[in-house]
Amino acid sequence: PNDSGRRPRGALIAFEGGDRCGKTTQCSKIVEHLRSTGVDAVMWRFPDRSTSIGQSINAYLAEQSHMDDAVIHMLFVANRLEKRDEMLRLLAGGTTLVLDRYSYSGVAYTAAKGVPYLSMEYCKSLEVLLPAADLVVHMTMTPESMAARGGYGEERYEKVEFQSKVMAAFEALRDERWAVIDASGTIDDIHEQVTSIVEPVVRCAHNGCALGR
Ligand code: DGP
Ligand code: NA
Ligand code: NA
């Protein structure tokens, strides 16, 4: 415990947004920056394609397999849950976790399908066993400009019409823990904005502020 009697912990920071908007680049850059200032930080990606559940998800995203919308959603949820204990252990031990997608992608992408029994509220309810992020960095870009980026269209959800629905779903999820960043700028400009948003959240966690949920 520190002077205020609160235990320092790592921050849980999720980067969210449509496909090909630059989340992975920004996650790597902020982790590198935090480490250079002495912060213990690691980057994870969801889905984690390395586990056996993750391999099923990968085949689905690559359109090598077909699955019922509810079934694939449960696999995405399970893929996050299989990392839960390690997440909580790292955070409690003071490590800041920077996530390239998390629960919010889960809710937004599945809700965007418009399947009546996979509503936003229902999808949210499946995430409650996971810690809420201290900060969600929402990188936004028009679906048309995402589509113009290299590699776009290779995976299942990379279609302009679907990405517009995902964008609307993310907008509906926003609350006071979200920061919205225009992802159409340069890598360095975006990194500067991300740094100014992330650093205070990391400090707050190190001072022991409460973890969401
Ligand atoms: P990438 O971030 O490039 O590894 O792509 C992962 C894809 O999977 C991306 O299109 C978002 C999507 N996705 C992530 N989590 C979930 C989820 O829980 N449910 C659904 N339906 N899609 C998800
Ligand atoms: Na993708
Ligand atoms: Na990515």
Short mmCIF file of N, CA and C in Angstrom, two decimals, residues 71-196:
data_model
loop_
_atom_site.label_atom_id
_atom_site.label_comp_id
_atom_site.label_asym_id
_atom_site.label_seq_id
_atom_site.Cartn_x
_atom_site.Cartn_y
_atom_site.Cartn_z
N VAL A 71 -22.82 -19.14 -31.45
CA VAL A 71 -21.71 -20.03 -31.10
C VAL A 71 -20.37 -19.30 -31.24
N ILE A 72 -20.16 -18.62 -32.36
CA ILE A 72 -18.88 -17.93 -32.52
C ILE A 72 -18.76 -16.82 -31.47
N HIS A 73 -19.88 -16.19 -31.14
CA HIS A 73 -19.78 -15.16 -30.10
C HIS A 73 -19.31 -15.75 -28.78
N MET A 74 -19.87 -16.91 -28.40
CA MET A 74 -19.46 -17.55 -27.15
C MET A 74 -17.96 -17.90 -27.18
N LEU A 75 -17.46 -18.26 -28.36
CA LEU A 75 -16.02 -18.56 -28.45
C LEU A 75 -15.18 -17.30 -28.22
N PHE A 76 -15.62 -16.18 -28.82
CA PHE A 76 -14.90 -14.92 -28.57
C PHE A 76 -14.91 -14.60 -27.07
N VAL A 77 -16.07 -14.78 -26.42
CA VAL A 77 -16.17 -14.49 -24.98
C VAL A 77 -15.22 -15.42 -24.21
N ALA A 78 -15.26 -16.71 -24.56
CA ALA A 78 -14.41 -17.69 -23.87
C ALA A 78 -12.93 -17.38 -24.07
N ASN A 79 -12.58 -16.86 -25.25
CA ASN A 79 -11.20 -16.51 -25.57
C ASN A 79 -10.71 -15.36 -24.67
N ARG A 80 -11.65 -14.47 -24.28
CA ARG A 80 -11.27 -13.43 -23.32
C ARG A 80 -11.20 -14.03 -21.92
N LEU A 81 -12.19 -14.86 -21.59
CA LEU A 81 -12.24 -15.43 -20.24
C LEU A 81 -11.04 -16.32 -19.95
N GLU A 82 -10.50 -16.98 -20.97
CA GLU A 82 -9.36 -17.86 -20.69
C GLU A 82 -8.12 -17.06 -20.29
N LYS A 83 -8.15 -15.75 -20.51
CA LYS A 83 -7.02 -14.90 -20.09
C LYS A 83 -7.32 -14.12 -18.80
N ARG A 84 -8.52 -14.33 -18.23
CA ARG A 84 -8.96 -13.52 -17.10
C ARG A 84 -8.03 -13.60 -15.89
N ASP A 85 -7.69 -14.81 -15.45
CA ASP A 85 -6.87 -14.94 -14.24
C ASP A 85 -5.52 -14.25 -14.41
N GLU A 86 -4.93 -14.45 -15.59
CA GLU A 86 -3.62 -13.84 -15.84
C GLU A 86 -3.73 -12.31 -15.87
N MET A 87 -4.83 -11.82 -16.46
CA MET A 87 -5.05 -10.37 -16.49
C MET A 87 -5.11 -9.80 -15.07
N LEU A 88 -5.92 -10.44 -14.23
CA LEU A 88 -6.10 -9.93 -12.87
C LEU A 88 -4.79 -10.01 -12.08
N ARG A 89 -4.03 -11.09 -12.31
CA ARG A 89 -2.77 -11.25 -11.61
C ARG A 89 -1.77 -10.16 -12.02
N LEU A 90 -1.69 -9.90 -13.33
CA LEU A 90 -0.76 -8.86 -13.81
C LEU A 90 -1.16 -7.48 -13.29
N LEU A 91 -2.45 -7.15 -13.37
CA LEU A 91 -2.90 -5.84 -12.91
C LEU A 91 -2.60 -5.65 -11.43
N ALA A 92 -2.92 -6.68 -10.64
CA ALA A 92 -2.68 -6.59 -9.19
C ALA A 92 -1.20 -6.47 -8.89
N GLY A 93 -0.36 -7.06 -9.74
CA GLY A 93 1.09 -6.99 -9.56
C GLY A 93 1.71 -5.70 -10.08
N GLY A 94 0.88 -4.80 -10.61
CA GLY A 94 1.38 -3.49 -11.02
C GLY A 94 1.67 -3.35 -12.51
N THR A 95 1.39 -4.39 -13.29
CA THR A 95 1.65 -4.30 -14.73
C THR A 95 0.46 -3.64 -15.44
N THR A 96 0.74 -2.66 -16.27
CA THR A 96 -0.30 -2.04 -17.10
C THR A 96 -0.50 -2.88 -18.35
N LEU A 97 -1.77 -3.18 -18.63
CA LEU A 97 -2.11 -4.00 -19.80
C LEU A 97 -2.72 -3.11 -20.87
N VAL A 98 -2.12 -3.15 -22.05
CA VAL A 98 -2.65 -2.41 -23.19
C VAL A 98 -3.24 -3.45 -24.14
N LEU A 99 -4.54 -3.39 -24.36
CA LEU A 99 -5.23 -4.41 -25.14
C LEU A 99 -5.62 -3.89 -26.51
N ASP A 100 -5.22 -4.66 -27.52
CA ASP A 100 -5.63 -4.38 -28.90
C ASP A 100 -6.93 -5.16 -29.10
N ARG A 101 -8.04 -4.51 -28.80
CA ARG A 101 -9.42 -5.03 -28.72
C ARG A 101 -9.68 -5.75 -27.40
N TYR A 102 -10.97 -5.66 -27.02
CA TYR A 102 -11.39 -6.30 -25.75
C TYR A 102 -12.91 -6.50 -25.82
N SER A 103 -13.54 -6.54 -24.67
CA SER A 103 -14.98 -6.78 -24.57
C SER A 103 -15.82 -5.88 -25.47
N TYR A 104 -15.36 -4.65 -25.67
CA TYR A 104 -16.18 -3.66 -26.39
C TYR A 104 -16.30 -4.05 -27.86
N SER A 105 -15.21 -4.63 -28.43
CA SER A 105 -15.30 -5.18 -29.78
C SER A 105 -16.30 -6.33 -29.79
N GLY A 106 -16.24 -7.13 -28.74
CA GLY A 106 -17.16 -8.26 -28.66
C GLY A 106 -18.61 -7.81 -28.77
N VAL A 107 -18.96 -6.82 -27.97
CA VAL A 107 -20.33 -6.32 -27.97
C VAL A 107 -20.66 -5.64 -29.31
N ALA A 108 -19.75 -4.80 -29.79
CA ALA A 108 -20.04 -4.01 -30.99
C ALA A 108 -20.16 -4.89 -32.24
N TYR A 109 -19.23 -5.81 -32.42
CA TYR A 109 -19.24 -6.61 -33.66
C TYR A 109 -20.42 -7.56 -33.69
N THR A 110 -20.72 -8.20 -32.55
CA THR A 110 -21.83 -9.13 -32.59
C THR A 110 -23.16 -8.38 -32.65
N ALA A 111 -23.30 -7.31 -31.88
CA ALA A 111 -24.56 -6.54 -31.92
C ALA A 111 -24.79 -5.98 -33.33
N ALA A 112 -23.71 -5.64 -34.03
CA ALA A 112 -23.83 -5.07 -35.38
C ALA A 112 -24.44 -6.05 -36.37
N LYS A 113 -24.45 -7.33 -36.02
CA LYS A 113 -25.05 -8.32 -36.93
C LYS A 113 -26.57 -8.20 -36.97
N GLY A 114 -27.14 -7.58 -35.91
CA GLY A 114 -28.58 -7.38 -35.89
C GLY A 114 -29.40 -8.64 -35.64
N VAL A 115 -28.77 -9.65 -35.06
CA VAL A 115 -29.52 -10.86 -34.70
C VAL A 115 -30.32 -10.54 -33.44
N PRO A 116 -31.65 -10.69 -33.46
CA PRO A 116 -32.47 -10.21 -32.36
C PRO A 116 -32.06 -10.72 -30.98
N TYR A 117 -31.71 -12.00 -30.87
CA TYR A 117 -31.36 -12.52 -29.54
C TYR A 117 -29.91 -12.24 -29.15
N LEU A 118 -29.13 -11.59 -30.03
CA LEU A 118 -27.77 -11.17 -29.67
C LEU A 118 -27.73 -9.64 -29.58
N SER A 119 -28.57 -9.11 -28.71
CA SER A 119 -28.67 -7.66 -28.56
C SER A 119 -27.45 -7.12 -27.84
N MET A 120 -27.30 -5.81 -27.87
CA MET A 120 -26.19 -5.17 -27.16
C MET A 120 -26.25 -5.48 -25.67
N GLU A 121 -27.43 -5.41 -25.09
CA GLU A 121 -27.56 -5.67 -23.65
C GLU A 121 -27.17 -7.10 -23.31
N TYR A 122 -27.63 -8.04 -24.13
CA TYR A 122 -27.30 -9.44 -23.89
C TYR A 122 -25.78 -9.66 -24.01
N CYS A 123 -25.19 -9.09 -25.06
CA CYS A 123 -23.74 -9.25 -25.24
C CYS A 123 -22.97 -8.63 -24.07
N LYS A 124 -23.43 -7.47 -23.61
CA LYS A 124 -22.77 -6.84 -22.45
C LYS A 124 -22.81 -7.76 -21.24
N SER A 125 -23.94 -8.44 -21.06
CA SER A 125 -24.10 -9.28 -19.87
C SER A 125 -23.09 -10.43 -19.87
N LEU A 126 -22.63 -10.85 -21.05
CA LEU A 126 -21.67 -11.95 -21.11
C LEU A 126 -20.25 -11.51 -20.76
N GLU A 127 -20.02 -10.21 -20.65
CA GLU A 127 -18.68 -9.69 -20.36
C GLU A 127 -18.47 -9.40 -18.89
N VAL A 128 -19.51 -9.60 -18.06
CA VAL A 128 -19.41 -9.11 -16.67
C VAL A 128 -18.39 -9.85 -15.81
N LEU A 129 -17.94 -11.02 -16.23
CA LEU A 129 -16.92 -11.72 -15.44
C LEU A 129 -15.53 -11.12 -15.68
N LEU A 130 -15.42 -10.28 -16.68
CA LEU A 130 -14.13 -9.67 -17.01
C LEU A 130 -14.04 -8.27 -16.41
N PRO A 131 -12.82 -7.85 -16.01
CA PRO A 131 -12.69 -6.49 -15.49
C PRO A 131 -12.99 -5.46 -16.58
N ALA A 132 -13.67 -4.38 -16.21
CA ALA A 132 -13.91 -3.28 -17.15
C ALA A 132 -12.60 -2.51 -17.32
N ALA A 133 -12.41 -1.92 -18.49
CA ALA A 133 -11.20 -1.13 -18.71
C ALA A 133 -11.26 0.19 -17.95
N ASP A 134 -10.09 0.65 -17.52
CA ASP A 134 -9.99 2.00 -16.93
C ASP A 134 -10.20 3.05 -18.00
N LEU A 135 -9.77 2.72 -19.20
CA LEU A 135 -9.82 3.66 -20.32
C LEU A 135 -10.05 2.88 -21.60
N VAL A 136 -10.99 3.35 -22.40
CA VAL A 136 -11.17 2.79 -23.75
C VAL A 136 -10.77 3.88 -24.74
N VAL A 137 -9.75 3.61 -25.53
CA VAL A 137 -9.34 4.55 -26.58
C VAL A 137 -10.06 4.13 -27.85
N HIS A 138 -11.01 4.93 -28.28
CA HIS A 138 -11.78 4.59 -29.48
C HIS A 138 -11.20 5.32 -30.67
N MET A 139 -10.57 4.58 -31.56
CA MET A 139 -9.98 5.18 -32.77
C MET A 139 -11.04 5.17 -33.87
N THR A 140 -11.36 6.35 -34.37
CA THR A 140 -12.45 6.44 -35.35
C THR A 140 -11.94 6.91 -36.71
N MET A 141 -12.61 6.41 -37.72
CA MET A 141 -12.24 6.67 -39.10
C MET A 141 -13.45 6.31 -39.94
N THR A 142 -13.66 6.95 -41.06
CA THR A 142 -14.82 6.56 -41.86
C THR A 142 -14.58 5.16 -42.42
N PRO A 143 -15.64 4.37 -42.55
CA PRO A 143 -15.49 3.02 -43.10
C PRO A 143 -14.86 3.04 -44.49
N GLU A 144 -15.09 4.10 -45.25
CA GLU A 144 -14.51 4.20 -46.60
C GLU A 144 -12.99 4.36 -46.52
N SER A 145 -12.50 5.17 -45.56
CA SER A 145 -11.05 5.33 -45.50
C SER A 145 -10.36 4.09 -44.93
N MET A 146 -11.06 3.36 -44.04
CA MET A 146 -10.48 2.09 -43.57
C MET A 146 -10.32 1.13 -44.75
N ALA A 147 -11.34 1.14 -45.61
CA ALA A 147 -11.35 0.20 -46.75
C ALA A 147 -10.22 0.47 -47.73
N ALA A 148 -9.71 1.72 -47.71
CA ALA A 148 -8.64 2.08 -48.64
C ALA A 148 -7.28 1.61 -48.14
N ARG A 149 -7.23 1.07 -46.91
CA ARG A 149 -5.94 0.67 -46.35
C ARG A 149 -5.54 -0.74 -46.76
N GLY A 150 -4.24 -0.98 -46.77
CA GLY A 150 -3.70 -2.27 -47.20
C GLY A 150 -4.27 -3.45 -46.43
N GLY A 151 -4.55 -4.51 -47.13
CA GLY A 151 -5.00 -5.74 -46.49
C GLY A 151 -6.50 -5.80 -46.23
N TYR A 152 -7.18 -4.65 -46.36
CA TYR A 152 -8.62 -4.60 -46.05
C TYR A 152 -9.40 -5.56 -46.94
N GLY A 153 -10.36 -6.26 -46.32
CA GLY A 153 -11.19 -7.18 -47.09
C GLY A 153 -10.76 -8.63 -46.97
N GLU A 154 -9.56 -8.82 -46.33
CA GLU A 154 -9.06 -10.19 -46.22
C GLU A 154 -9.88 -11.01 -45.23
N GLU A 155 -10.44 -10.35 -44.21
CA GLU A 155 -11.18 -11.12 -43.21
C GLU A 155 -12.67 -10.80 -43.21
N ARG A 156 -13.39 -11.69 -42.60
CA ARG A 156 -14.84 -11.73 -42.62
C ARG A 156 -15.56 -10.38 -42.42
N TYR A 157 -15.17 -9.62 -41.42
CA TYR A 157 -15.96 -8.43 -41.08
C TYR A 157 -15.54 -7.17 -41.85
N GLU A 158 -14.55 -7.31 -42.73
CA GLU A 158 -13.99 -6.13 -43.38
C GLU A 158 -14.77 -5.74 -44.62
N LYS A 159 -15.99 -5.24 -44.37
CA LYS A 159 -16.88 -4.78 -45.43
C LYS A 159 -17.46 -3.44 -44.97
N VAL A 160 -17.51 -2.49 -45.89
CA VAL A 160 -17.86 -1.12 -45.52
C VAL A 160 -19.21 -1.04 -44.80
N GLU A 161 -20.20 -1.72 -45.31
CA GLU A 161 -21.53 -1.62 -44.71
C GLU A 161 -21.54 -2.17 -43.28
N PHE A 162 -20.86 -3.29 -43.07
CA PHE A 162 -20.81 -3.87 -41.73
C PHE A 162 -20.02 -2.97 -40.78
N GLN A 163 -18.90 -2.41 -41.27
CA GLN A 163 -18.08 -1.53 -40.42
C GLN A 163 -18.85 -0.28 -40.00
N SER A 164 -19.77 0.19 -40.83
CA SER A 164 -20.60 1.34 -40.43
C SER A 164 -21.48 0.97 -39.25
N LYS A 165 -21.99 -0.25 -39.26
CA LYS A 165 -22.82 -0.70 -38.14
C LYS A 165 -21.99 -0.88 -36.88
N VAL A 166 -20.76 -1.38 -37.05
CA VAL A 166 -19.86 -1.54 -35.91
C VAL A 166 -19.57 -0.17 -35.28
N MET A 167 -19.31 0.81 -36.14
CA MET A 167 -19.03 2.17 -35.68
C MET A 167 -20.20 2.71 -34.87
N ALA A 168 -21.42 2.51 -35.35
CA ALA A 168 -22.61 2.98 -34.62
C ALA A 168 -22.73 2.26 -33.29
N ALA A 169 -22.40 0.97 -33.27
CA ALA A 169 -22.49 0.21 -32.02
C ALA A 169 -21.46 0.72 -31.01
N PHE A 170 -20.23 0.99 -31.47
CA PHE A 170 -19.22 1.56 -30.56
C PHE A 170 -19.72 2.89 -30.00
N GLU A 171 -20.32 3.72 -30.85
CA GLU A 171 -20.80 5.03 -30.39
C GLU A 171 -21.84 4.86 -29.29
N ALA A 172 -22.68 3.85 -29.42
CA ALA A 172 -23.72 3.62 -28.42
C ALA A 172 -23.15 3.10 -27.10
N LEU A 173 -21.94 2.57 -27.14
CA LEU A 173 -21.33 2.01 -25.92
C LEU A 173 -20.56 3.05 -25.11
N ARG A 174 -20.26 4.19 -25.72
CA ARG A 174 -19.39 5.17 -25.07
C ARG A 174 -19.91 5.62 -23.71
N ASP A 175 -18.98 5.76 -22.77
CA ASP A 175 -19.32 6.40 -21.49
C ASP A 175 -18.12 7.25 -21.07
N GLU A 176 -18.10 7.68 -19.79
CA GLU A 176 -17.08 8.65 -19.36
C GLU A 176 -15.67 8.06 -19.37
N ARG A 177 -15.55 6.74 -19.49
CA ARG A 177 -14.21 6.16 -19.55
C ARG A 177 -13.65 6.10 -20.98
N TRP A 178 -14.43 6.54 -21.94
CA TRP A 178 -13.97 6.46 -23.33
C TRP A 178 -13.33 7.78 -23.78
N ALA A 179 -12.27 7.66 -24.57
CA ALA A 179 -11.68 8.81 -25.24
C ALA A 179 -11.72 8.51 -26.73
N VAL A 180 -12.16 9.50 -27.51
CA VAL A 180 -12.31 9.29 -28.94
C VAL A 180 -11.17 9.99 -29.67
N ILE A 181 -10.52 9.26 -30.55
CA ILE A 181 -9.37 9.81 -31.29
C ILE A 181 -9.61 9.65 -32.79
N ASP A 182 -9.33 10.71 -33.53
CA ASP A 182 -9.45 10.67 -34.99
C ASP A 182 -8.26 9.87 -35.53
N ALA A 183 -8.57 8.71 -36.10
CA ALA A 183 -7.50 7.79 -36.54
C ALA A 183 -7.00 8.11 -37.94
N SER A 184 -7.46 9.22 -38.52
CA SER A 184 -7.02 9.51 -39.89
C SER A 184 -5.75 10.38 -39.93
N GLY A 185 -5.27 10.80 -38.75
CA GLY A 185 -4.05 11.62 -38.72
C GLY A 185 -2.79 10.80 -38.90
N THR A 186 -1.64 11.45 -38.69
CA THR A 186 -0.37 10.71 -38.84
C THR A 186 -0.13 9.85 -37.60
N ILE A 187 0.70 8.84 -37.77
CA ILE A 187 1.03 7.93 -36.66
C ILE A 187 1.56 8.72 -35.46
N ASP A 188 2.45 9.68 -35.73
CA ASP A 188 3.05 10.43 -34.63
C ASP A 188 2.06 11.36 -33.94
N ASP A 189 1.19 12.00 -34.71
CA ASP A 189 0.17 12.87 -34.10
C ASP A 189 -0.77 12.06 -33.22
N ILE A 190 -1.19 10.93 -33.73
CA ILE A 190 -2.10 10.09 -32.95
C ILE A 190 -1.40 9.60 -31.69
N HIS A 191 -0.15 9.20 -31.84
CA HIS A 191 0.62 8.72 -30.68
C HIS A 191 0.71 9.79 -29.60
N GLU A 192 0.91 11.04 -30.02
CA GLU A 192 1.00 12.13 -29.05
C GLU A 192 -0.32 12.29 -28.28
N GLN A 193 -1.42 12.23 -29.01
CA GLN A 193 -2.74 12.32 -28.35
C GLN A 193 -2.95 11.14 -27.41
N VAL A 194 -2.60 9.95 -27.89
CA VAL A 194 -2.79 8.74 -27.07
C VAL A 194 -1.98 8.87 -25.78
N THR A 195 -0.75 9.35 -25.90
CA THR A 195 0.12 9.48 -24.73
C THR A 195 -0.51 10.41 -23.69
N SER A 196 -1.06 11.54 -24.15
CA SER A 196 -1.62 12.49 -23.18
C SER A 196 -2.88 11.95 -22.50
#
